[in-house]
PDB file of C-alpha atoms in Angstrom:
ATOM      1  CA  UNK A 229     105.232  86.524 101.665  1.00  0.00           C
ATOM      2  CA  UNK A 230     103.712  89.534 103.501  1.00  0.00           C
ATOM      3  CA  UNK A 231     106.239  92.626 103.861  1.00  0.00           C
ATOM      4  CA  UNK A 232     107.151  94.167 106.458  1.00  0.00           C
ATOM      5  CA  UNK A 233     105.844  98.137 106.603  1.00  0.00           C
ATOM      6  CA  UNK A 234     107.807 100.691 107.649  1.00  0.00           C
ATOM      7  CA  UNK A 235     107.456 104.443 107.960  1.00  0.00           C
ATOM      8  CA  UNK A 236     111.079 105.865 107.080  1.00  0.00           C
ATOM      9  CA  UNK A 237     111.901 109.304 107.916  1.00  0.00           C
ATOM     10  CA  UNK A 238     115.029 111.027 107.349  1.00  0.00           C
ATOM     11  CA  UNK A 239     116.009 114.304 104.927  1.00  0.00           C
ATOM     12  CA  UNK A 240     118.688 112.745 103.257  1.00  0.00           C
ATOM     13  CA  UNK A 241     119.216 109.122 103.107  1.00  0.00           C
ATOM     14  CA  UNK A 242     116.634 106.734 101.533  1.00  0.00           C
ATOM     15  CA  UNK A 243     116.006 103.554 103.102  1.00  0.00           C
ATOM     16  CA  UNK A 244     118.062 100.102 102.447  1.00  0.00           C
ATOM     17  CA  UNK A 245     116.699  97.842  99.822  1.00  0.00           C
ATOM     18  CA  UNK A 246     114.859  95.120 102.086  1.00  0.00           C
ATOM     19  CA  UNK A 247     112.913  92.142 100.392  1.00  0.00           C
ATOM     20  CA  UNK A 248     110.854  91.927 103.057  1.00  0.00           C
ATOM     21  CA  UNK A 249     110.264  95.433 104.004  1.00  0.00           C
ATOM     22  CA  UNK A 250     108.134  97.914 102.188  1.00  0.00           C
ATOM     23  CA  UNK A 251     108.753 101.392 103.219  1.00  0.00           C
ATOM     24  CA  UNK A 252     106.635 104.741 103.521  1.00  0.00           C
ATOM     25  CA  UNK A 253     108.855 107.817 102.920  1.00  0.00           C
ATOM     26  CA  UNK A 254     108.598 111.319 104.679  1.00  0.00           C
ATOM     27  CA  UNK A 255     110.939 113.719 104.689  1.00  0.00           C
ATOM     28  CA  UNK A 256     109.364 116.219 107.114  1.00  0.00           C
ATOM     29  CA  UNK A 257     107.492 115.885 110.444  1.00  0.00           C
ATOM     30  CA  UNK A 258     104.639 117.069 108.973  1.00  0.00           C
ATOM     31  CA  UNK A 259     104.839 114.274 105.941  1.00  0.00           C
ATOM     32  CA  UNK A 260     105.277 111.263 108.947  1.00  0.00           C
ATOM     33  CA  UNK A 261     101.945 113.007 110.789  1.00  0.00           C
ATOM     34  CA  UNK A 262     100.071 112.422 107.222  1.00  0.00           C
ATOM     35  CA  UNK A 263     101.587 108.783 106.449  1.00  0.00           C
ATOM     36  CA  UNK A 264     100.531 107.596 110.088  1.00  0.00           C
ATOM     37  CA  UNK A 265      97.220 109.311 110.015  1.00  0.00           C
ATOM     38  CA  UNK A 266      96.662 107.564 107.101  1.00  0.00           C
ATOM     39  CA  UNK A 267      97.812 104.220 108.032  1.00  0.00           C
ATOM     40  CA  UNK A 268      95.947 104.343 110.749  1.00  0.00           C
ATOM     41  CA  UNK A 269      92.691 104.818 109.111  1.00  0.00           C
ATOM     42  CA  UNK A 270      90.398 102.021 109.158  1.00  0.00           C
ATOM     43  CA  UNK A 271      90.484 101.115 105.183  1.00  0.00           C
ATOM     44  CA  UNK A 272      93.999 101.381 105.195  1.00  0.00           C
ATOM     45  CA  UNK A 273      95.345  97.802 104.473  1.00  0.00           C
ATOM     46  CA  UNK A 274      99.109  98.305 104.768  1.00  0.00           C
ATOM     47  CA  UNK A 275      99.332  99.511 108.652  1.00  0.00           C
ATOM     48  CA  UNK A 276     103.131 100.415 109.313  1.00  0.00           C
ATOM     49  CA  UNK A 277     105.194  97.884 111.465  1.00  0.00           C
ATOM     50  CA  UNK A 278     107.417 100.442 112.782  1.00  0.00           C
ATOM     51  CA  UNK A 279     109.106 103.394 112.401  1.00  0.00           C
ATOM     52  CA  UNK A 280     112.869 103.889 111.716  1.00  0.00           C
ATOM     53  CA  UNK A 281     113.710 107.654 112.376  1.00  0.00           C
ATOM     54  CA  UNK A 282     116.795 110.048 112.382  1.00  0.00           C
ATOM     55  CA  UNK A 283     116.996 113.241 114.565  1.00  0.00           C
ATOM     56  CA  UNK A 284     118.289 115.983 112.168  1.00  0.00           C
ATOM     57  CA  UNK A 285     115.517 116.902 109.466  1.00  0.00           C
ATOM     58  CA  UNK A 286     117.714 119.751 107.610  1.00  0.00           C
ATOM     59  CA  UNK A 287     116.128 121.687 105.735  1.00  0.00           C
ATOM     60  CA  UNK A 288     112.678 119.848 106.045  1.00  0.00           C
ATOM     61  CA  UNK A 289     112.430 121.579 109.603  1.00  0.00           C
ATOM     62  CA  UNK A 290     110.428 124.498 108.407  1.00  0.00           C
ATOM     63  CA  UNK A 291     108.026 121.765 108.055  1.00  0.00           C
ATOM     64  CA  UNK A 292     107.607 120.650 111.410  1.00  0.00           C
ATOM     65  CA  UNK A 293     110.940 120.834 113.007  1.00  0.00           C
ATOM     66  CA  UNK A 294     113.493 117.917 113.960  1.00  0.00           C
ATOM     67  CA  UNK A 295     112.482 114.394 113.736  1.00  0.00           C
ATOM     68  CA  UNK A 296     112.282 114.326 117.243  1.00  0.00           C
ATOM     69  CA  UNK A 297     108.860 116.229 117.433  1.00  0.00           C
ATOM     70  CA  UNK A 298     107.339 113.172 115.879  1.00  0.00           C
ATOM     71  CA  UNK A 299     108.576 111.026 118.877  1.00  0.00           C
ATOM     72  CA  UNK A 300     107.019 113.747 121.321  1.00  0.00           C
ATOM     73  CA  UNK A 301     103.835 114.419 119.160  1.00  0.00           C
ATOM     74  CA  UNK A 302     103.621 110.003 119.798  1.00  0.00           C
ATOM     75  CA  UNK A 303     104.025 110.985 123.189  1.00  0.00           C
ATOM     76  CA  UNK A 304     101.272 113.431 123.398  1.00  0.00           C
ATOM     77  CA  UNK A 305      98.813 111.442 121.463  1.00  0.00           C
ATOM     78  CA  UNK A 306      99.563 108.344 123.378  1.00  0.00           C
ATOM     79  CA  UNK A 307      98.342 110.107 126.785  1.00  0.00           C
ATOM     80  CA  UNK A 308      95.777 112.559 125.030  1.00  0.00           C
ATOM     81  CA  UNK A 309      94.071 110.570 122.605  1.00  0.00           C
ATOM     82  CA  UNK A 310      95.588 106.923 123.178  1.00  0.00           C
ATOM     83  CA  UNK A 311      96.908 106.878 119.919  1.00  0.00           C
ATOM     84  CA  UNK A 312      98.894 103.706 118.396  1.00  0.00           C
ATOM     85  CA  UNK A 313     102.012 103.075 120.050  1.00  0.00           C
ATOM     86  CA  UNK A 314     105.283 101.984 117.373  1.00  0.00           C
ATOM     87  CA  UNK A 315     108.350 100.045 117.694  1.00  0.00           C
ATOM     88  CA  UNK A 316     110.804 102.697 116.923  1.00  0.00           C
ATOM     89  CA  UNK A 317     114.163 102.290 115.704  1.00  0.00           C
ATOM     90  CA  UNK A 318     116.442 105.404 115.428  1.00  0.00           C
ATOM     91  CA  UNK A 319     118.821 105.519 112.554  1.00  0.00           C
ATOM     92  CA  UNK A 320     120.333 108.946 113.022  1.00  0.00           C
ATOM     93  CA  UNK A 321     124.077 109.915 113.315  1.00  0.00           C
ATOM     94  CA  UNK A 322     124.208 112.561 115.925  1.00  0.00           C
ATOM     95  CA  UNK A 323     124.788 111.025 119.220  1.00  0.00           C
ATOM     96  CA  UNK A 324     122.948 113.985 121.175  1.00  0.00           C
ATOM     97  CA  UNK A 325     119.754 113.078 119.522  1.00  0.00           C
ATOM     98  CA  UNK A 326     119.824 109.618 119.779  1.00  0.00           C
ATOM     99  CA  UNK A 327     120.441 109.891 123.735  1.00  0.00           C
ATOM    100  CA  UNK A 328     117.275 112.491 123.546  1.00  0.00           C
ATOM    101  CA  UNK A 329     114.927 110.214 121.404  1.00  0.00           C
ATOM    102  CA  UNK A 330     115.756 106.986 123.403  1.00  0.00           C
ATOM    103  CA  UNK A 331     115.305 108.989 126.712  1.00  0.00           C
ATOM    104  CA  UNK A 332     110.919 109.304 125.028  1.00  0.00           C
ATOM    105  CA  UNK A 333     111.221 105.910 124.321  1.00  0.00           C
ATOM    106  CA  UNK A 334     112.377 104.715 127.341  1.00  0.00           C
ATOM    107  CA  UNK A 335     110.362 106.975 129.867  1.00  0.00           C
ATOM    108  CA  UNK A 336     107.093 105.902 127.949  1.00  0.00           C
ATOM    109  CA  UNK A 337     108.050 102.295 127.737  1.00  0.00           C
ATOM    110  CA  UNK A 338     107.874 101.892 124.066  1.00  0.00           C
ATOM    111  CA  UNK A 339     110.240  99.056 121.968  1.00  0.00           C
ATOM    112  CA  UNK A 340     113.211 100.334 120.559  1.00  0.00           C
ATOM    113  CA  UNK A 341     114.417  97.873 117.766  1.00  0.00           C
ATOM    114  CA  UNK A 342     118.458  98.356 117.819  1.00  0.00           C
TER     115      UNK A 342
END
């Protein structure tokens, strides 16, 4: 059975134990720019599925801010560079950020898995 991959990144809380899900772990900004760079190389054999995300990165922000510069850095490669475009599913608590990460996902068309 192949797994699913996907790149989980929150400060706190570690992903749900999934069967059929194998997860990539960043705690930063900076960490998720390295695990998709990666992925996305060509001998890379695990590409991620999508990304699950929360908006408030604690005290990982000196390391690239909150988790919703990774949606807008996907933004900015995605009209600079064409970079890879991920289903996105937002896990985070704080109501204010989830309005402001689903207003990138929606204005660039992108799936949001709810």
């Amino acid at each position: 059975m192949k797994k699913t991959v996907c790149l989980w990144i929150d400060d706190l809380r570690d992903p749900p134990v999934r069967v059929d899900t194998e997860y990539i772990i960043a705690r930063s900004v900076n960490q998720a720019k390295a695990a998709i760079a990666l992925a996305e190389k060509p001998a890379w054999c695990r590409p991620i599925d999508y990304i699950s995300i929360d908006h408030d990165a604690g005290i990982y922000a000196a390391a690239g801010g909150d988790y919703i510069n990774l949606l807008n850095w996907l933004e900015y490669r995605q009209h600079t560079e064409r970079g890879k475009v991920y289903p996105i599913r937002i896990h985070s608590m704080n109501a204010v950020g989830c309005v402001n990460m689903r207003a990138i996902i929606e204005r660039n068309g992108w799936k949001e898995i709810r």
